[in-house]
CSV table of C-alpha atoms in Angstrom, one decimal:
chain,number,residue,atom,x,y,z
A,1,MET,CA,26.6,6.4,54.4
A,2,ARG,CA,27.7,4.4,51.4
A,3,GLY,CA,27.5,0.6,51.3
A,4,ARG,CA,31.1,-0.6,51.7
A,5,TRP,CA,32.8,-3.9,52.0
A,6,THR,CA,36.3,-5.3,52.3
A,7,ALA,CA,38.3,-6.6,49.3
A,8,THR,CA,37.4,-10.2,48.5
A,9,PRO,CA,36.5,-12.3,51.6
A,10,PRO,CA,32.8,-11.1,51.8
A,11,ILE,CA,32.4,-11.4,48.0
A,12,ARG,CA,33.9,-14.9,48.0
A,13,GLY,CA,31.6,-15.8,50.9
A,14,LYS,CA,28.6,-14.7,49.0
A,15,VAL,CA,29.8,-16.6,45.9
A,16,GLU,CA,30.0,-19.8,47.9
A,17,VAL,CA,26.4,-19.3,49.2
A,18,LEU,CA,25.1,-18.7,45.7
A,19,LEU,CA,26.9,-21.7,44.3
A,20,ALA,CA,25.5,-23.9,47.1
A,21,GLN,CA,22.0,-22.7,46.2
A,22,THR,CA,22.5,-23.9,42.6
A,23,ASN,CA,23.1,-27.5,43.8
A,24,LEU,CA,26.2,-27.5,41.6
A,25,VAL,CA,28.0,-30.8,41.4
A,26,ALA,CA,31.7,-30.6,40.3
A,27,GLU,CA,35.2,-31.7,41.1
A,28,PRO,CA,36.7,-29.8,44.1
A,29,GLY,CA,39.3,-28.2,41.9
A,30,ALA,CA,36.9,-27.1,39.3
A,31,ARG,CA,34.5,-25.7,41.9
A,32,ILE,CA,37.3,-23.7,43.6
A,33,GLU,CA,38.4,-22.4,40.2
A,34,LEU,CA,34.8,-21.3,39.4
A,35,ALA,CA,34.4,-19.6,42.7
A,36,GLU,CA,37.6,-17.7,42.4
A,37,ASP,CA,36.8,-16.6,38.8
A,38,ILE,CA,33.4,-15.3,39.9
A,39,THR,CA,34.9,-13.5,42.8
A,40,ALA,CA,37.5,-11.9,40.7
A,41,ARG,CA,34.9,-10.7,38.1
A,42,ALA,CA,32.7,-9.3,40.9
A,43,ALA,CA,35.7,-7.5,42.5
A,44,ALA,CA,36.7,-6.0,39.2
A,45,ARG,CA,33.3,-4.4,38.8
A,46,CYS,CA,33.5,-2.7,42.2
A,47,VAL,CA,34.7,0.8,42.8
A,48,ARG,CA,37.7,1.4,45.1
A,49,LEU,CA,37.1,4.1,47.7
A,50,LEU,CA,40.7,4.3,48.7
A,51,ALA,CA,43.6,5.0,46.3
A,52,SER,CA,46.2,3.2,48.3
A,53,PRO,CA,47.1,-0.2,46.7
A,54,ASP,CA,47.9,-1.9,50.1
A,55,VAL,CA,44.6,-1.5,51.9
A,56,PRO,CA,44.3,-4.1,54.7
A,57,GLU,CA,41.7,-6.7,54.0
A,58,HIS,CA,39.6,-5.7,57.1
A,59,VAL,CA,39.1,-2.2,55.8
A,60,ARG,CA,35.9,-1.6,53.9
A,61,ALA,CA,37.2,0.0,50.7
A,62,LEU,CA,35.0,-1.3,47.9
A,63,THR,CA,31.5,-0.2,46.8
A,64,SER,CA,29.5,-0.7,43.6
A,65,PRO,CA,28.5,1.6,40.8
A,66,GLN,CA,24.9,1.1,41.7
A,67,VAL,CA,25.4,2.3,45.2
A,68,LEU,CA,27.2,5.4,44.0
A,69,ALA,CA,24.4,6.0,41.4
A,70,VAL,CA,21.7,5.8,44.1
A,71,GLU,CA,23.6,8.2,46.4
A,72,GLY,CA,24.3,10.6,43.6
A,73,ASP,CA,20.7,10.8,42.5
A,74,LEU,CA,19.6,11.2,46.1
A,75,VAL,CA,21.9,14.1,46.6
A,76,ARG,CA,20.9,15.7,43.3
A,77,ARG,CA,17.2,15.6,44.2
A,78,LEU,CA,17.9,17.1,47.6
A,79,ALA,CA,20.1,19.8,46.1
A,80,ARG,CA,17.5,20.8,43.5
A,81,ARG,CA,15.0,21.3,46.3
A,82,ALA,CA,17.4,23.3,48.4
A,83,GLU,CA,17.9,26.0,45.8
A,84,THR,CA,15.0,28.2,47.1
A,85,PRO,CA,15.0,29.7,50.6
A,86,ALA,CA,12.2,28.6,52.9
A,87,ARG,CA,9.8,31.3,54.2
A,88,ARG,CA,8.4,31.2,57.8
A,89,VAL,CA,5.0,32.3,58.8
A,90,ARG,CA,4.2,33.8,62.2
A,91,LEU,CA,1.6,31.9,64.2
A,92,GLN,CA,0.3,34.5,66.7
A,93,GLY,CA,-3.5,34.2,67.2
A,94,ARG,CA,-4.0,31.3,64.8
A,95,GLY,CA,-5.8,29.1,67.5
A,96,LEU,CA,-3.4,26.2,67.2
A,97,VAL,CA,-2.4,23.8,69.9
A,98,ARG,CA,-0.2,25.3,72.5
A,99,ILE,CA,3.4,25.3,71.4
A,100,ASP,CA,6.7,26.8,72.5
A,101,PRO,CA,8.8,29.2,70.3
A,102,THR,CA,11.0,26.4,68.8
A,103,GLN,CA,7.9,24.4,67.9
A,104,ALA,CA,6.3,27.5,66.4
A,105,ALA,CA,9.4,27.9,64.2
A,106,VAL,CA,9.0,24.3,63.0
A,107,VAL,CA,5.3,24.7,62.3
A,108,GLY,CA,5.9,28.1,60.6
A,109,THR,CA,8.5,26.6,58.3
A,110,LEU,CA,6.6,23.3,57.5
A,111,ALA,CA,3.3,25.0,56.7
A,112,VAL,CA,4.6,27.5,54.1
A,113,ASP,CA,6.2,26.8,50.7
A,114,GLY,CA,9.7,25.3,51.4
A,115,THR,CA,10.3,22.5,49.0
A,116,LEU,CA,12.8,20.8,51.4
A,117,VAL,CA,12.6,21.4,55.1
A,118,VAL,CA,14.8,19.5,57.7
A,119,VAL,CA,13.8,19.3,61.4
A,120,GLU,CA,16.2,17.8,63.9
A,121,GLY,CA,15.3,17.5,67.5
A,122,ALA,CA,16.2,15.7,70.8
A,123,ALA,CA,14.1,13.0,72.3
A,124,GLY,CA,11.1,14.5,74.0
A,125,ALA,CA,11.4,17.9,72.4
A,126,GLY,CA,7.8,18.1,71.3
A,127,LYS,CA,8.0,16.9,67.8
A,128,THR,CA,4.5,15.3,67.9
A,129,THR,CA,2.9,18.5,69.2
A,130,ALA,CA,4.6,20.5,66.4
A,131,LEU,CA,3.3,18.0,63.7
A,132,ARG,CA,-0.2,18.1,65.1
A,133,ALA,CA,-0.2,21.9,64.8
A,134,THR,CA,1.3,21.6,61.3
A,135,GLN,CA,-1.6,19.3,60.3
A,136,GLU,CA,-4.1,21.8,61.6
A,137,LEU,CA,-2.6,24.7,59.7
A,138,LEU,CA,-2.2,22.8,56.4
A,139,ALA,CA,-5.7,21.5,56.6
A,140,ARG,CA,-7.0,25.1,56.8
A,141,GLN,CA,-5.0,25.9,53.7
A,142,GLY,CA,-6.5,22.9,51.8
A,143,HIS,CA,-3.3,21.0,51.7
A,144,ARG,CA,-2.5,17.5,53.0
A,145,LEU,CA,0.1,16.3,55.4
A,146,LEU,CA,1.2,12.7,54.7
A,147,VAL,CA,3.6,11.2,57.3
A,148,VAL,CA,5.7,8.3,56.3
A,149,THR,CA,7.9,6.4,58.7
A,150,PRO,CA,10.4,3.5,58.6
A,151,THR,CA,7.9,1.1,60.3
A,152,LEU,CA,4.2,0.5,60.2
A,153,LYS,CA,4.0,0.8,64.0
A,154,ALA,CA,5.5,4.3,63.9
A,155,ALA,CA,3.1,5.3,61.1
A,156,GLU,CA,0.1,4.2,63.1
A,157,VAL,CA,1.3,6.1,66.1
A,158,ALA,CA,2.0,9.2,64.0
A,159,ALA,CA,-1.5,9.1,62.5
A,160,ALA,CA,-3.2,8.7,65.9
A,161,GLU,CA,-1.2,11.5,67.6
A,162,THR,CA,-1.1,14.1,64.8
A,163,GLY,CA,-4.4,13.5,62.9
A,164,ALA,CA,-2.5,13.2,59.6
A,165,ASP,CA,-2.4,10.3,57.3
A,166,GLY,CA,0.3,7.9,58.3
A,167,ARG,CA,1.9,5.2,56.2
A,168,SER,CA,5.1,3.1,56.3
A,169,ALA,CA,7.7,4.2,53.8
A,170,ALA,CA,7.9,0.6,52.4
A,171,TRP,CA,4.2,0.5,51.7
A,172,MET,CA,4.2,4.0,50.2
A,173,VAL,CA,7.0,3.2,47.6
A,174,HIS,CA,5.5,-0.3,47.0
A,175,GLN,CA,2.2,1.4,46.0
A,176,HIS,CA,4.2,3.5,43.5
A,177,GLY,CA,5.8,0.5,41.9
A,178,TRP,CA,9.2,-0.1,43.6
A,179,ARG,CA,10.1,-3.7,44.2
A,180,TRP,CA,13.1,-5.9,45.1
A,181,ASP,CA,13.3,-8.6,42.5
A,182,ASP,CA,14.6,-12.1,43.1
A,183,ASP,CA,18.2,-11.1,42.1
A,184,GLY,CA,18.2,-8.3,44.7
A,185,HIS,CA,17.7,-5.4,42.2
A,186,TRP,CA,15.6,-2.5,43.3
A,187,ALA,CA,13.6,-1.1,40.4
A,188,ARG,CA,10.2,0.5,39.6
A,189,ARG,CA,7.5,-1.4,37.8
A,190,PRO,CA,5.9,0.8,35.2
A,191,ASP,CA,2.5,-1.0,35.4
A,192,ALA,CA,2.0,-0.5,39.2
A,193,THR,CA,-1.5,0.7,40.3
A,194,THR,CA,-1.2,3.6,42.8
A,195,ALA,CA,-3.6,3.6,45.7
A,196,PRO,CA,-5.5,6.9,46.1
A,197,ALA,CA,-4.2,7.2,49.7
A,198,THR,CA,-0.7,7.6,48.4
A,199,CYS,CA,-1.4,10.2,45.8
A,200,LEU,CA,0.0,13.7,46.4
A,201,ARG,CA,-0.9,17.0,44.9
A,202,PRO,CA,1.1,20.2,44.5
A,203,GLY,CA,1.4,22.0,47.8
A,204,ASP,CA,0.9,18.8,49.8
A,205,LEU,CA,3.6,18.0,52.4
A,206,LEU,CA,5.3,14.5,52.4
A,207,LEU,CA,6.9,14.4,55.8
A,208,VAL,CA,9.4,11.6,56.5
A,209,ASP,CA,9.5,11.0,60.2
A,210,GLU,CA,12.5,9.3,61.9
A,211,ALA,CA,14.4,10.0,58.6
A,212,GLY,CA,17.7,9.0,60.2
A,213,MET,CA,16.5,5.4,60.2
A,214,LEU,CA,15.5,5.3,56.5
A,215,ASP,CA,17.8,3.7,53.9
A,216,GLN,CA,18.9,5.5,50.8
A,217,ASP,CA,17.0,3.4,48.3
A,218,THR,CA,13.6,4.1,50.0
A,219,THR,CA,14.4,7.7,50.5
A,220,ARG,CA,15.3,8.1,46.8
A,221,ALA,CA,12.0,6.5,45.8
A,222,LEU,CA,10.1,8.9,48.1
A,223,LEU,CA,11.8,11.9,46.7
A,224,THR,CA,10.9,10.7,43.2
A,225,ILE,CA,7.3,10.4,44.2
A,226,ALA,CA,7.3,13.9,45.6
A,227,ASP,CA,9.1,15.3,42.5
A,228,GLU,CA,6.5,13.8,40.2
A,229,ALA,CA,3.6,15.1,42.2
A,230,GLY,CA,5.1,18.6,42.8
A,231,ALA,CA,4.8,18.0,46.5
A,232,ARG,CA,6.9,19.5,49.2
A,233,VAL,CA,9.2,17.3,51.4
A,234,ALA,CA,10.2,17.5,55.0
A,235,LEU,CA,12.7,15.2,56.8
A,236,VAL,CA,12.4,15.0,60.5
A,237,GLY,CA,14.7,13.0,62.8
A,238,ASP,CA,17.8,13.0,65.0
A,239,ARG,CA,21.3,11.9,63.9
A,240,HIS,CA,22.0,10.9,67.6
A,241,GLN,CA,19.3,8.3,67.6
A,242,LEU,CA,19.0,4.9,65.9
A,243,PRO,CA,20.5,4.7,62.4
A,244,ALA,CA,19.3,3.0,59.3
A,245,VAL,CA,19.6,-0.8,59.0
A,246,GLY,CA,20.8,-0.5,55.4
A,247,ARG,CA,22.7,2.3,53.7
A,248,GLY,CA,21.9,5.4,55.7
A,249,GLY,CA,23.2,8.9,56.1
A,250,VAL,CA,20.0,10.4,54.7
A,251,LEU,CA,19.6,13.0,57.4
A,252,ASP,CA,23.3,13.9,57.1
A,253,HIS,CA,22.9,14.5,53.3
A,254,ALA,CA,19.7,16.5,53.9
A,255,LEU,CA,21.3,18.8,56.5
A,256,ALA,CA,24.3,19.3,54.3
A,257,TRP,CA,22.3,20.4,51.3
A,258,ALA,CA,19.2,22.1,52.7
A,259,HIS,CA,19.0,25.8,52.5
A,260,PRO,CA,19.9,27.4,55.9
A,261,THR,CA,16.5,28.9,56.1
A,262,ALA,CA,14.9,25.5,55.8
A,263,VAL,CA,16.7,23.9,58.8
A,264,VAL,CA,15.0,24.0,62.2
A,265,THR,CA,16.1,22.5,65.5
A,266,LEU,CA,13.9,21.5,68.4
A,267,GLU,CA,16.0,22.2,71.5
A,268,THR,CA,13.6,22.5,74.4
A,269,VAL,CA,12.9,19.1,76.0
A,270,HIS,CA,9.3,18.7,77.3
A,271,ARG,CA,9.1,14.9,78.0
A,272,PHE,CA,10.7,14.7,81.5
A,273,SER,CA,9.0,15.8,84.7
A,274,ASP,CA,12.5,16.5,86.2
A,275,PRO,CA,14.2,19.5,84.5
A,276,GLY,CA,17.6,18.3,85.8
A,277,TYR,CA,17.2,15.0,83.9
A,278,ALA,CA,16.0,16.9,80.8
A,279,ALA,CA,19.3,18.8,80.8
A,280,LEU,CA,21.3,15.7,81.4
A,281,SER,CA,19.6,14.0,78.5
A,282,LEU,CA,20.9,16.6,76.2
A,283,ARG,CA,24.4,15.9,77.4
A,284,MET,CA,23.8,12.2,76.7
A,285,ARG,CA,22.8,13.1,73.2
A,286,THR,CA,25.9,15.1,72.3
A,287,GLY,CA,28.3,12.7,73.9
A,288,GLU,CA,30.4,15.4,75.4
A,289,ASP,CA,32.3,14.6,78.6
A,290,PRO,CA,30.9,11.1,78.9
A,291,ALA,CA,32.7,10.5,82.2
A,292,ALA,CA,30.9,13.4,83.8
A,293,VAL,CA,27.5,12.2,82.4
A,294,PHE,CA,28.2,8.7,83.8
A,295,ASP,CA,29.0,10.2,87.3
A,296,ALA,CA,25.9,12.4,87.2
A,297,LEU,CA,23.6,9.4,86.4
A,298,HIS,CA,25.2,7.4,89.2
A,299,ARG,CA,24.8,10.3,91.7
A,300,ARG,CA,21.1,10.8,90.9
A,301,GLY,CA,20.3,7.1,91.2
A,302,SER,CA,19.7,6.7,87.4
A,303,LEU,CA,22.5,4.1,87.3
A,304,VAL,CA,21.9,1.2,89.7
A,305,VAL,CA,24.7,-1.4,90.3
A,306,HIS,CA,23.7,-5.0,91.2
A,307,PRO,CA,26.1,-7.6,92.7
A,308,SER,CA,25.4,-10.0,89.8
A,309,ASP,CA,23.1,-10.7,86.9
A,310,VAL,CA,20.8,-12.8,89.2
A,311,GLU,CA,20.0,-9.8,91.3
A,312,ARG,CA,19.7,-7.5,88.3
A,313,THR,CA,17.2,-9.9,86.7
A,314,ALA,CA,15.2,-10.0,89.9
A,315,ALA,CA,15.0,-6.2,90.1
A,316,LEU,CA,14.0,-5.9,86.5
A,317,ALA,CA,11.4,-8.6,86.8
A,318,GLU,CA,9.8,-6.7,89.7
A,319,ALA,CA,9.8,-3.5,87.7
A,320,GLY,CA,8.4,-5.1,84.7
A,321,ALA,CA,5.7,-6.9,86.7
A,322,ALA,CA,4.7,-3.5,88.1
A,323,GLY,CA,4.1,-2.2,84.5
A,324,ASP,CA,7.3,-0.3,83.9
A,325,LEU,CA,9.0,-0.6,80.5
A,326,VAL,CA,12.1,-2.9,80.5
A,327,VAL,CA,14.6,-2.5,77.7
A,328,ALA,CA,17.4,-4.9,76.9
A,329,GLY,CA,20.2,-5.0,74.3
A,330,THR,CA,19.5,-8.3,72.6
A,331,ARG,CA,16.4,-10.4,71.7
A,332,GLU,CA,17.9,-13.3,73.8
A,333,HIS,CA,18.1,-11.1,76.9
A,334,VAL,CA,14.6,-9.8,76.2
A,335,ALA,CA,13.3,-13.4,76.1
A,336,SER,CA,14.9,-14.2,79.4
A,337,LEU,CA,13.6,-11.1,81.0
A,338,ASN,CA,10.1,-11.7,79.7
A,339,ALA,CA,10.2,-15.2,81.3
A,340,ALA,CA,11.4,-13.7,84.6
A,341,ILE,CA,8.7,-11.0,84.5
A,342,ARG,CA,6.1,-13.5,83.7
A,343,ASP,CA,7.2,-15.7,86.7
A,344,GLN,CA,7.0,-12.6,88.9
A,345,ARG,CA,3.5,-11.9,87.8
A,346,GLN,CA,2.5,-15.5,88.3
A,347,ALA,CA,3.7,-15.3,91.9
A,348,ASP,CA,1.5,-12.3,92.6
A,349,PRO,CA,-2.1,-13.3,93.4
A,350,ALA,CA,-3.3,-10.1,91.8
A,351,THR,CA,-1.8,-10.8,88.4
A,352,GLY,CA,-1.1,-14.6,88.5
A,353,ASP,CA,-3.0,-17.2,86.6
A,354,PRO,CA,-3.5,-20.9,87.5
A,355,ALA,CA,-1.0,-23.1,85.8
A,356,ASP,CA,-3.7,-25.4,84.5
A,357,SER,CA,-6.0,-22.5,83.3
A,358,ALA,CA,-7.9,-23.3,80.2
A,359,ASP,CA,-7.5,-19.7,79.1
A,360,SER,CA,-4.0,-20.0,77.8
A,361,MET,CA,-2.1,-20.9,74.6
A,362,VAL,CA,1.5,-21.8,73.9
A,363,THR,CA,3.4,-20.1,71.0
A,364,ALA,CA,5.9,-21.8,68.7
A,365,ARG,CA,8.7,-20.3,70.8
A,366,GLY,CA,7.3,-22.1,73.9
A,367,GLU,CA,6.0,-19.0,75.6
A,368,ARG,CA,2.7,-19.5,77.5
A,369,ILE,CA,0.2,-16.7,76.9
A,370,VAL,CA,-2.6,-16.1,79.4
A,371,LEU,CA,-5.4,-13.5,79.9
A,372,GLY,CA,-4.0,-10.2,80.9
A,373,ASP,CA,-0.5,-10.7,79.4
A,374,ARG,CA,1.2,-7.9,77.5
A,375,VAL,CA,2.2,-9.2,74.0
A,376,ALA,CA,3.6,-7.9,70.8
A,377,THR,CA,2.8,-8.7,67.2
A,378,ARG,CA,6.0,-9.5,65.3
A,379,ARG,CA,5.0,-9.4,61.7
A,380,ASN,CA,3.2,-6.9,59.5
A,381,ASP,CA,0.1,-8.5,58.0
A,382,PRO,CA,-2.1,-6.1,56.0
A,383,ASP,CA,-4.8,-8.7,55.6
A,384,LEU,CA,-5.2,-8.9,59.4
A,385,GLY,CA,-4.5,-5.2,59.9
A,386,VAL,CA,-1.7,-5.6,62.4
A,387,ALA,CA,1.8,-4.2,62.4
A,388,LYS,CA,5.2,-5.4,63.7
A,389,ARG,CA,6.1,-4.4,67.3
A,390,PRO,CA,2.9,-2.8,68.6
A,391,THR,CA,2.0,-4.0,72.1
A,392,TRP,CA,-1.4,-5.4,73.1
A,393,THR,CA,-3.2,-6.8,76.2
A,394,VAL,CA,-4.7,-10.3,75.8
A,395,THR,CA,-8.4,-10.0,76.6
A,396,GLY,CA,-9.6,-13.3,75.2
A,397,ILE,CA,-8.3,-16.8,74.2
A,398,ASP,CA,-10.4,-19.2,72.2
A,399,ASP,CA,-10.3,-22.9,72.5
A,400,ASP,CA,-8.3,-23.2,69.3
A,401,GLY,CA,-5.7,-20.7,70.5
A,402,SER,CA,-7.0,-17.6,68.7
A,403,LEU,CA,-6.4,-14.4,70.6
A,404,THR,CA,-8.4,-11.3,71.2
A,405,LEU,CA,-6.2,-8.3,71.9
A,406,ARG,CA,-6.8,-4.8,73.1
A,407,GLY,CA,-4.6,-2.0,71.7
A,408,ARG,CA,-4.5,1.7,72.2
A,409,SER,CA,-7.9,2.3,70.6
A,410,ARG,CA,-9.2,-1.0,69.3
A,411,ASP,CA,-9.8,-4.7,69.9
A,412,TRP,CA,-8.4,-7.2,67.4
A,413,MET,CA,-8.8,-10.9,66.8
A,414,LEU,CA,-5.8,-12.9,65.6
A,415,PRO,CA,-6.2,-16.4,64.2
A,416,VAL,CA,-4.2,-19.2,65.9
A,417,GLU,CA,-1.9,-19.5,62.9
A,418,TYR,CA,-0.6,-15.9,63.3
A,419,ALA,CA,-0.8,-16.0,67.1
A,420,THR,CA,1.3,-19.1,67.4
A,421,ARG,CA,4.1,-17.9,65.1
A,422,PHE,CA,4.2,-14.1,65.5
A,423,VAL,CA,3.0,-13.2,69.0
A,424,GLU,CA,5.3,-13.0,71.9
A,425,LEU,CA,5.4,-11.7,75.4
A,426,ALA,CA,6.3,-8.0,75.5
A,427,TYR,CA,7.0,-7.0,79.1
A,428,ALA,CA,10.6,-6.4,78.0
A,429,THR,CA,11.7,-5.2,74.6
A,430,THR,CA,14.8,-4.3,72.5
A,431,VAL,CA,15.9,-0.7,72.0
A,432,HIS,CA,14.4,-0.8,68.5
A,433,GLY,CA,11.1,-2.0,70.0
A,434,ALA,CA,11.2,0.8,72.5
A,435,HIS,CA,12.0,3.5,70.0
A,436,GLY,CA,9.1,5.9,69.7
A,437,GLU,CA,7.6,4.9,73.0
A,438,THR,CA,6.9,7.3,75.9
A,439,VAL,CA,6.1,5.7,79.2
A,440,ASP,CA,6.1,6.7,82.9
A,441,ARG,CA,9.2,4.8,83.9
A,442,ALA,CA,11.8,2.8,82.0
A,443,HIS,CA,14.5,0.4,83.2
A,444,VAL,CA,17.4,-0.4,80.9
A,445,ALA,CA,19.8,-3.3,80.8
A,446,ILE,CA,21.8,-2.9,77.6
A,447,GLY,CA,25.4,-3.4,79.0
A,448,ASP,CA,28.7,-1.6,78.4
A,449,THR,CA,29.0,-2.5,74.7
A,450,ALA,CA,25.9,-0.7,73.5
A,451,GLY,CA,26.3,2.1,71.0
A,452,ALA,CA,25.7,5.8,71.8
A,453,ALA,CA,22.5,5.9,69.9
A,454,ALA,CA,21.0,2.8,71.6
A,455,ALA,CA,21.9,4.1,75.0
A,456,TYR,CA,20.4,7.5,74.4
A,457,VAL,CA,17.2,6.2,73.0
A,458,ALA,CA,16.8,3.7,75.8
A,459,MET,CA,17.4,6.2,78.6
A,460,THR,CA,14.9,8.8,77.2
A,461,ARG,CA,11.7,6.7,77.2
A,462,GLY,CA,10.4,7.5,80.7
A,463,ARG,CA,8.7,10.7,81.7
A,464,HIS,CA,9.3,10.3,85.4
A,465,GLY,CA,12.2,7.9,85.6
A,466,ASN,CA,14.9,6.2,83.5
A,467,THR,CA,17.2,3.8,85.2
A,468,GLU,CA,20.2,1.8,83.8
A,469,SER,CA,20.7,-1.5,85.7
A,470,ALA,CA,24.3,-2.7,85.5
A,471,THR,CA,26.1,-5.6,87.2
A,472,ARG,CA,29.1,-5.0,89.3
A,473,ASP,CA,31.5,-6.3,86.6
A,474,CYS,CA,29.9,-4.1,84.0
A,475,HIS,CA,30.2,-1.1,86.3
A,476,LEU,CA,33.9,-1.8,86.9
A,477,ARG,CA,34.6,-2.0,83.2
A,478,LEU,CA,32.8,1.3,82.6
A,479,SER,CA,34.7,3.0,85.4
A,480,GLU,CA,38.0,1.7,84.1
A,481,CYS,CA,37.4,3.3,80.7
A,482,GLY,CA,36.5,6.6,82.1
A,483,GLY,CA,32.7,6.2,82.3
A,484,LEU,CA,30.6,5.7,79.2
A,485,SER,CA,33.4,7.0,77.0
A,486,SER,CA,35.0,6.5,73.7
A,487,GLY,CA,35.9,2.9,72.7
A,488,ARG,CA,33.3,0.7,74.4
A,489,GLY,CA,31.2,3.0,76.5
A,490,ALA,CA,27.7,4.0,75.4
A,491,TRP,CA,27.5,7.8,75.7
A,492,ARG,CA,30.4,8.6,73.4
A,493,ARG,CA,30.6,11.0,70.5
A,494,ARG,CA,29.0,9.3,67.5
A,495,ASP,CA,30.8,8.7,64.3
A,496,ARG,CA,29.7,11.4,61.8
A,497,ARG,CA,31.0,9.7,58.7
């Protein structure tokens, strides 16, 4: 998706910000004239996406030559890789991890010689198992699988679960010289020193996981790295899940240009213990007949209606205190739920902690952290070896406020400076924080204004249960608009622009 903006208001707003940053002192009339002149010059250098001269101001109809150049180069690199058909190897008797036929098709395509492979699959369709088998097969061939992801947290999870090298896409391209300068220009430094861990060889596979969340600038840089090394590229993701924060549409472009033999779809859902919910999750994903999906969720007890927000918060606090994943739509709601869950745990003798306990610390946000709390780190810090969004259990608190944390496979010490600023309670999380997680049970409170992708991701985290908690007012609004339907409802057909 191209970066687009409306005619002049956003440009004028940015001009005002930049002028304020210069500490310019001028007469009001002269300052206004300067701002208008800069705005006009900037608008003149933009490219109009619509030919009509009377485009309403609220319609995003402008873009920049640089945006078009990036997208054009990205498409050209994808198209060059798509010229050759992809072969598929049969996997019978190869001693790999147990996989189903669709996973075997993925592995058989990834592990051969296709220069561009695209894999799209639903939540819980066994992508990790397929990648683990791919890693085993490539290793036998003497080739490397390097998995890059939009976040460091996802890269660490991918490395642990597949056995492949896992890196964040940002770190990968940074090692190869790409930087944002102070003026917001994205360019490559010719003198950058490349870390050995990021070096690829011909025949290696650079696999971009969660490719739908990656922006165009980073993807273009990754393709350039692979082109220079003679490495193969695979894009894995799902257009029905969370999109890129910046200019996205990468997976759409890849699917549009990839050779038909190089496109594989994972269609069998393995995550859920209830086959009925697995089938329903596929209906959530496509957005077809949202009213029927809404009714089906309600009938099976996956949509619970509370009289008010007070009752809903109490129910979510009880679920979170019991160890279930709680997902909310905003960071503000997450913070309030974390406080409620923390209070619930404090009231339970089995999990509570004395209010005057010495084994506690208070963060800059005012959250009190005690032994046994589930917390998240909120900032990537390569010097400390921690990523943004992983969750930990507090196992030690020093007198100065330093924390000892236990993660999936390691213990970690965080100094008080980091702990105070970048550690927070993590009994509840946002949809982005929950993305990539698989738990036993998940409880969701994202409201009736959530997008289709957010709703689908949130309601597919739990193996044995996924429950949307709504208030009565929210339920009435959903019912009035025909369920989670087009317009404001969550499970609506997504925009494929």
